Amino acid sequence: MNAPLLPDMGDGKDPGAFRTIGEVAKTLGIRQHVLRYWEEQFPMLRPLTRAGGRRYYRPEDIALIAEIDRLLNREGYTIRGAKQALKVRGKRAGTAVREDAVELTSSASGVAVQAVAGLVQSLAATDFASLAAELGGIRERLAVAIEDDAG
């Protein structure tokens, strides 16, 4: 699956880090009020909000903002046209995501079956009686240690 192309944030943070509206605005050269307006106009742009309404943009939000900026300010789309272009792109991306998910699921199924079989074998080989006895001994030593510590 393809990761969104992110602009270089140049802030020294991990590329996967969340960023505030101020950080995004400064890096992309887009005013904060414009970002808030775009959140109203583009329903797919939904940053996380914390207490007090503080926004935190995920990497995929930042990639979407960069795409909206490109469509509106470089390619001359209207907001309506940009929404339509993003919707078409989203449908294509959704198809790719579904294909990736099917591939991942089928390969993961084989791995999961092997993992479960291994767990069943290890559980069958476990001597629960000796494990219970060992845990009982640990419990007794802890009780003595707590008693000594309190006394």
Coordinates of C-alpha atoms in Angstrom, one line a residue:
M1 CA 0.0 0.0 0.0
N2 CA 1.4 3.4 -0.9
A3 CA 2.0 5.9 1.9
P4 CA 0.8 9.5 1.3
L5 CA 3.5 11.8 -0.2
L6 CA 4.3 14.3 2.5
P7 CA 6.0 17.6 2.1
D8 CA 9.3 17.9 4.0
M9 CA 8.2 19.5 7.2
G10 CA 11.7 20.4 8.1
D11 CA 10.9 20.7 11.8
G12 CA 13.1 17.8 13.1
K13 CA 10.0 15.8 14.1
D14 CA 9.4 12.2 13.1
P15 CA 7.6 12.2 9.8
G16 CA 4.7 10.3 11.5
A17 CA 4.3 12.8 14.3
F18 CA 1.1 14.8 14.7
R19 CA 1.4 18.5 14.1
T20 CA -0.5 21.6 15.3
I21 CA -2.4 23.9 13.0
G22 CA 0.4 26.5 13.5
E23 CA 3.1 24.0 12.5
V24 CA 1.2 22.9 9.4
A25 CA 0.3 26.5 8.4
K26 CA 3.9 27.7 8.8
T27 CA 5.4 24.8 6.9
L28 CA 2.9 24.8 4.0
G29 CA 2.5 28.5 3.8
I30 CA -1.2 28.4 4.3
R31 CA -2.9 30.7 6.9
Q32 CA -4.6 29.0 9.9
H33 CA -8.0 30.5 9.1
V34 CA -7.8 29.0 5.6
L35 CA -7.0 25.6 7.0
R36 CA -10.1 25.9 9.3
Y37 CA -12.2 26.9 6.3
W38 CA -11.0 23.9 4.3
E39 CA -12.0 21.7 7.2
E40 CA -15.5 23.0 6.7
Q41 CA -15.4 22.6 2.9
F42 CA -13.7 19.3 2.6
P43 CA -15.4 16.6 4.8
M44 CA -12.5 14.2 4.4
L45 CA -10.2 16.7 6.2
R46 CA -10.7 15.9 9.8
P47 CA -7.8 16.5 12.1
L48 CA -7.9 15.1 15.6
T49 CA -9.1 17.6 18.2
R50 CA -8.2 17.5 21.9
A51 CA -9.4 19.4 24.9
G52 CA -10.0 23.0 24.2
G53 CA -10.5 22.3 20.5
R54 CA -6.8 22.1 19.7
R55 CA -6.2 20.5 16.3
Y56 CA -3.6 17.8 15.6
Y57 CA -2.9 16.9 12.0
R58 CA -1.9 13.4 11.1
P59 CA 0.5 12.8 8.2
E60 CA -2.4 11.8 6.0
D61 CA -4.2 15.1 6.9
I62 CA -1.1 17.0 5.9
A63 CA -0.8 15.1 2.6
L64 CA -4.5 15.9 1.9
I65 CA -3.9 19.6 2.7
A66 CA -1.0 19.7 0.3
E67 CA -3.2 18.1 -2.3
I68 CA -6.0 20.6 -1.7
D69 CA -3.5 23.5 -1.9
R70 CA -2.1 22.1 -5.2
L71 CA -5.6 21.8 -6.7
L72 CA -6.9 25.2 -5.6
N73 CA -3.8 27.4 -5.8
R74 CA -1.6 25.8 -8.5
E75 CA -4.1 24.1 -10.8
G76 CA -6.9 26.7 -10.5
Y77 CA -9.7 24.3 -9.4
T78 CA -12.7 25.7 -7.6
I79 CA -13.6 24.3 -4.2
R80 CA -16.4 22.2 -5.9
G81 CA -14.0 21.0 -8.6
A82 CA -11.3 20.1 -6.0
K83 CA -13.9 18.1 -4.0
Q84 CA -14.8 16.2 -7.1
A85 CA -11.2 15.5 -8.0
L86 CA -10.5 14.3 -4.5
K87 CA -13.6 12.1 -4.5
V88 CA -12.5 10.4 -7.8
R89 CA -9.0 10.0 -6.4
G90 CA -10.4 8.6 -3.2
K91 CA -12.5 6.0 -5.1
R92 CA -9.3 4.9 -7.0
A93 CA -7.4 4.8 -3.8
G94 CA -10.2 2.9 -2.1
T95 CA -10.0 0.2 -4.9
A96 CA -6.3 -0.1 -4.4
V97 CA -6.7 -0.3 -0.6
R98 CA -9.3 -3.1 -1.0
E99 CA -7.0 -5.0 -3.4
D100 CA -4.1 -4.6 -0.9
A101 CA -6.3 -5.7 1.9
V102 CA -7.4 -8.9 0.1
E103 CA -3.8 -9.7 -0.7
L104 CA -2.7 -9.1 2.9
T105 CA -5.6 -11.0 4.3
S106 CA -4.9 -14.1 2.2
S107 CA -1.2 -14.1 3.1
A108 CA -2.0 -13.3 6.7
S109 CA -4.5 -16.2 6.9
G110 CA -1.8 -18.8 6.3
V111 CA 0.5 -17.2 8.8
A112 CA -2.3 -17.0 11.4
V113 CA -3.2 -20.6 10.9
Q114 CA 0.4 -21.6 11.5
A115 CA 0.7 -19.4 14.6
V116 CA -2.5 -20.8 16.1
A117 CA -1.3 -24.4 15.4
G118 CA 2.0 -23.5 17.2
L119 CA 0.1 -22.1 20.2
V120 CA -2.1 -25.2 20.4
Q121 CA 1.0 -27.4 20.4
S122 CA 2.8 -25.4 23.1
L123 CA -0.4 -25.4 25.3
A124 CA -0.7 -29.1 24.9
A125 CA 2.9 -29.6 26.0
T126 CA 2.5 -27.3 29.1
D127 CA 2.6 -29.0 32.4
F128 CA -0.1 -26.9 34.2
A129 CA 0.3 -28.8 37.5
S130 CA 4.0 -27.9 37.9
L131 CA 3.3 -24.4 36.7
A132 CA 0.6 -24.0 39.4
A133 CA 2.9 -25.4 42.1
E134 CA 5.7 -23.0 41.0
L135 CA 3.2 -20.0 41.2
G136 CA 2.1 -21.2 44.6
G137 CA 5.7 -21.1 45.8
I138 CA 6.2 -17.6 44.4
R139 CA 3.0 -16.5 46.2
E140 CA 4.3 -17.8 49.5
R141 CA 7.7 -16.1 49.1
L142 CA 5.9 -12.8 48.3
A143 CA 3.8 -13.1 51.4
V144 CA 6.8 -13.7 53.5
A145 CA 8.7 -10.8 51.9
I146 CA 5.7 -8.4 52.5
E147 CA 5.4 -9.6 56.1
D148 CA 9.1 -9.0 56.7
D149 CA 9.0 -5.6 55.0
A150 CA 6.0 -4.5 57.1
G151 CA 7.4 -5.8 60.4

